[in-house]
PDB file of C-alpha atoms in Angstrom:
ATOM      1  CA  MET U   1      -8.423 -83.506 -13.546  1.00 77.00           C
ATOM      2  CA  ILE U   2      -6.200 -86.549 -13.872  1.00 83.00           C
ATOM      3  CA  LEU U   3      -7.245 -89.413 -11.591  1.00 87.00           C
ATOM      4  CA  ASP U   4      -3.816 -90.918 -10.982  1.00 88.00           C
ATOM      5  CA  ARG U   5      -3.309 -91.058  -7.216  1.00 91.00           C
ATOM      6  CA  GLY U   6      -4.384 -94.699  -6.923  1.00 95.00           C
ATOM      7  CA  ILE U   7      -7.428 -96.925  -6.824  1.00 96.00           C
ATOM      8  CA  CYS U   8     -10.103 -96.441  -4.173  1.00 96.00           C
ATOM      9  CA  THR U   9     -12.754 -98.963  -3.263  1.00 97.00           C
ATOM     10  CA  VAL U  10     -16.172 -97.892  -1.994  1.00 98.00           C
ATOM     11  CA  TYR U  11     -17.992-100.225   0.406  1.00 98.00           C
ATOM     12  CA  ASP U  12     -21.485-100.626   1.824  1.00 97.00           C
ATOM     13  CA  ILE U  13     -21.796-101.335   5.551  1.00 96.00           C
ATOM     14  CA  LYS U  14     -23.687-104.594   6.151  1.00 95.00           C
ATOM     15  CA  ASN U  15     -24.860-106.326   9.351  1.00 94.00           C
ATOM     16  CA  VAL U  16     -23.821-110.010   9.093  1.00 93.00           C
ATOM     17  CA  ALA U  17     -24.946-111.085  12.590  1.00 92.00           C
ATOM     18  CA  SER U  18     -27.445-113.896  12.990  1.00 93.00           C
ATOM     19  CA  PRO U  19     -30.951-112.824  14.036  1.00 92.00           C
ATOM     20  CA  GLY U  20     -31.010-112.075  17.771  1.00 91.00           C
ATOM     21  CA  ASP U  21     -27.219-111.653  18.032  1.00 94.00           C
ATOM     22  CA  MET U  22     -25.352-108.414  18.623  1.00 94.00           C
ATOM     23  CA  PRO U  23     -24.884-106.502  15.350  1.00 92.00           C
ATOM     24  CA  LYS U  24     -21.648-107.302  13.509  1.00 93.00           C
ATOM     25  CA  MET U  25     -20.942-104.753  10.811  1.00 94.00           C
ATOM     26  CA  THR U  26     -18.709-105.642   7.861  1.00 96.00           C
ATOM     27  CA  LEU U  27     -17.872-103.997   4.546  1.00 96.00           C
ATOM     28  CA  THR U  28     -19.206-105.259   1.225  1.00 96.00           C
ATOM     29  CA  PRO U  29     -17.538-103.984  -2.001  1.00 96.00           C
ATOM     30  CA  LYS U  30     -19.710-101.588  -4.006  1.00 96.00           C
ATOM     31  CA  TYR U  31     -17.550 -99.672  -6.512  1.00 97.00           C
ATOM     32  CA  GLU U  32     -13.912 -99.258  -7.542  1.00 97.00           C
ATOM     33  CA  SER U  33     -12.319 -96.309  -9.352  1.00 95.00           C
ATOM     34  CA  TRP U  34      -9.095 -94.436  -9.899  1.00 96.00           C
ATOM     35  CA  TYR U  35      -9.026 -91.256  -7.820  1.00 96.00           C
ATOM     36  CA  GLY U  36      -7.350 -87.865  -7.648  1.00 94.00           C
ATOM     37  CA  GLU U  37      -6.772 -85.828  -4.485  1.00 93.00           C
ATOM     38  CA  LEU U  38      -8.510 -82.479  -4.042  1.00 92.00           C
ATOM     39  CA  ASN U  39      -7.427 -79.566  -1.850  1.00 86.00           C
ATOM     40  CA  PHE U  40      -9.348 -79.091   1.397  1.00 74.00           C
ATOM     41  CA  GLU U  41      -9.417 -77.216   4.687  1.00 70.00           C
ATOM     42  CA  THR U  42      -9.463 -79.085   7.982  1.00 65.00           C
ATOM     43  CA  VAL U  43     -11.796 -76.467   9.483  1.00 62.00           C
ATOM     44  CA  PRO U  44     -14.537 -74.701   7.480  1.00 58.00           C
ATOM     45  CA  LYS U  45     -14.065 -70.955   6.892  1.00 56.00           C
ATOM     46  CA  ASP U  46     -17.390 -70.064   8.497  1.00 56.00           C
ATOM     47  CA  ALA U  47     -17.332 -72.591  11.357  1.00 53.00           C
ATOM     48  CA  ALA U  48     -19.993 -70.702  13.348  1.00 54.00           C
ATOM     49  CA  MET U  49     -22.614 -71.520  10.711  1.00 54.00           C
ATOM     50  CA  GLN U  50     -21.667 -75.205  10.260  1.00 54.00           C
ATOM     51  CA  GLU U  51     -21.599 -78.346  12.343  1.00 58.00           C
ATOM     52  CA  MET U  52     -18.253 -79.403  13.768  1.00 59.00           C
ATOM     53  CA  VAL U  53     -16.990 -81.429  10.818  1.00 63.00           C
ATOM     54  CA  GLU U  54     -13.471 -82.813  10.551  1.00 76.00           C
ATOM     55  CA  THR U  55     -12.145 -83.521   7.069  1.00 83.00           C
ATOM     56  CA  SER U  56      -9.336 -86.042   6.556  1.00 88.00           C
ATOM     57  CA  ALA U  57      -9.298 -86.084   2.737  1.00 91.00           C
ATOM     58  CA  ARG U  58     -11.177 -85.034  -0.387  1.00 94.00           C
ATOM     59  CA  ILE U  59     -11.011 -87.085  -3.554  1.00 96.00           C
ATOM     60  CA  ARG U  60     -12.485 -87.109  -7.062  1.00 96.00           C
ATOM     61  CA  ILE U  61     -13.572 -90.320  -8.782  1.00 96.00           C
ATOM     62  CA  LEU U  62     -15.503 -91.268 -11.902  1.00 95.00           C
ATOM     63  CA  GLN U  63     -19.175 -90.583 -11.272  1.00 96.00           C
ATOM     64  CA  ASN U  64     -21.293 -93.092  -9.416  1.00 96.00           C
ATOM     65  CA  ARG U  65     -24.552 -91.598  -8.155  1.00 96.00           C
ATOM     66  CA  SER U  66     -25.222 -94.542  -5.821  1.00 97.00           C
ATOM     67  CA  ILE U  67     -22.441 -93.387  -3.464  1.00 97.00           C
ATOM     68  CA  THR U  68     -23.823 -91.626  -0.369  1.00 95.00           C
ATOM     69  CA  ASN U  69     -22.704 -90.534   3.081  1.00 94.00           C
ATOM     70  CA  HIS U  70     -23.472 -94.084   4.302  1.00 95.00           C
ATOM     71  CA  ASN U  71     -20.441 -95.588   2.541  1.00 97.00           C
ATOM     72  CA  ILE U  72     -16.859 -96.360   3.558  1.00 98.00           C
ATOM     73  CA  VAL U  73     -13.866 -95.798   1.247  1.00 97.00           C
ATOM     74  CA  ILE U  74     -10.426 -97.426   1.330  1.00 97.00           C
ATOM     75  CA  LEU U  75      -7.720 -95.425  -0.436  1.00 96.00           C
ATOM     76  CA  ALA U  76      -4.273 -96.463  -1.693  1.00 93.00           C
ATOM     77  CA  ASP U  77      -2.867 -95.888   1.830  1.00 92.00           C
ATOM     78  CA  GLY U  78      -5.011 -98.805   3.096  1.00 94.00           C
ATOM     79  CA  GLU U  79      -6.886 -96.611   5.599  1.00 95.00           C
ATOM     80  CA  GLN U  80     -10.684 -96.649   5.942  1.00 97.00           C
ATOM     81  CA  TYR U  81     -12.611 -93.380   5.568  1.00 96.00           C
ATOM     82  CA  LYS U  82     -16.306 -92.569   6.074  1.00 96.00           C
ATOM     83  CA  VAL U  83     -17.961 -90.513   3.354  1.00 96.00           C
ATOM     84  CA  THR U  84     -19.375 -87.341   4.927  1.00 93.00           C
ATOM     85  CA  ARG U  85     -20.390 -85.701   1.639  1.00 93.00           C
ATOM     86  CA  ALA U  86     -20.759 -86.872  -1.961  1.00 96.00           C
ATOM     87  CA  TYR U  87     -21.044 -84.283  -4.742  1.00 96.00           C
ATOM     88  CA  HIS U  88     -22.038 -85.538  -8.193  1.00 96.00           C
ATOM     89  CA  GLY U  89     -21.185 -83.149 -11.016  1.00 96.00           C
ATOM     90  CA  ILE U  90     -19.047 -82.443 -14.082  1.00 95.00           C
ATOM     91  CA  ASP U  91     -15.258 -81.973 -14.186  1.00 93.00           C
ATOM     92  CA  GLU U  92     -14.502 -78.371 -15.239  1.00 90.00           C
ATOM     93  CA  GLU U  93     -11.437 -79.334 -17.323  1.00 89.00           C
ATOM     94  CA  SER U  94     -12.564 -82.475 -19.167  1.00 90.00           C
ATOM     95  CA  GLY U  95     -16.367 -82.281 -19.030  1.00 93.00           C
ATOM     96  CA  GLU U  96     -16.472 -85.853 -17.650  1.00 94.00           C
ATOM     97  CA  PRO U  97     -19.071 -86.801 -15.005  1.00 96.00           C
ATOM     98  CA  ILE U  98     -17.375 -87.026 -11.581  1.00 96.00           C
ATOM     99  CA  THR U  99     -18.145 -87.616  -7.913  1.00 96.00           C
ATOM    100  CA  ASP U 100     -16.251 -85.617  -5.262  1.00 96.00           C
ATOM    101  CA  LEU U 101     -16.076 -87.294  -1.857  1.00 96.00           C
ATOM    102  CA  THR U 102     -15.319 -85.603   1.472  1.00 93.00           C
ATOM    103  CA  LEU U 103     -13.847 -88.160   3.857  1.00 94.00           C
ATOM    104  CA  VAL U 104     -13.101 -88.542   7.564  1.00 93.00           C
ATOM    105  CA  LYS U 105     -10.788 -91.289   8.870  1.00 94.00           C
ATOM    106  CA  VAL U 106     -12.552 -94.217  10.590  1.00 94.00           C
ATOM    107  CA  VAL U 107     -11.417 -94.656  14.219  1.00 91.00           C
ATOM    108  CA  THR U 108     -12.342 -98.358  14.586  1.00 92.00           C
ATOM    109  CA  PRO U 109     -11.864-100.158  11.244  1.00 94.00           C
ATOM    110  CA  TYR U 110     -14.562-102.497   9.941  1.00 93.00           C
ATOM    111  CA  ASP U 111     -13.941-106.111   8.919  1.00 92.00           C
ATOM    112  CA  ILE U 112     -14.091-106.671   5.165  1.00 91.00           C
ATOM    113  CA  GLU U 113     -16.336-109.409   3.813  1.00 80.00           C
TER     114      GLU U 113
END
């Protein structure tokens, strides 16, 4: 697959509040990669057997096994997305190691450090 849709940045969520203060979550850069868009369904085929999961986008990036469902991604559109699933595998066409991310749009955007 050709990763030519744009550059995505993966962030960690970090609490920058002083001790004793209310938590203040911000984003800290973790990884940057070109990405390609994958096809997806907004509702799973067998919804009765799965949790209610909304999908906003699916993308493929160069493999980074440190990416988990605790990360936030910003795509070329400037929107923030929460990673709900990260699959680490091999691209069928090129044989390159890849990471597929399932994303849901963030309702209240985080500040970026």
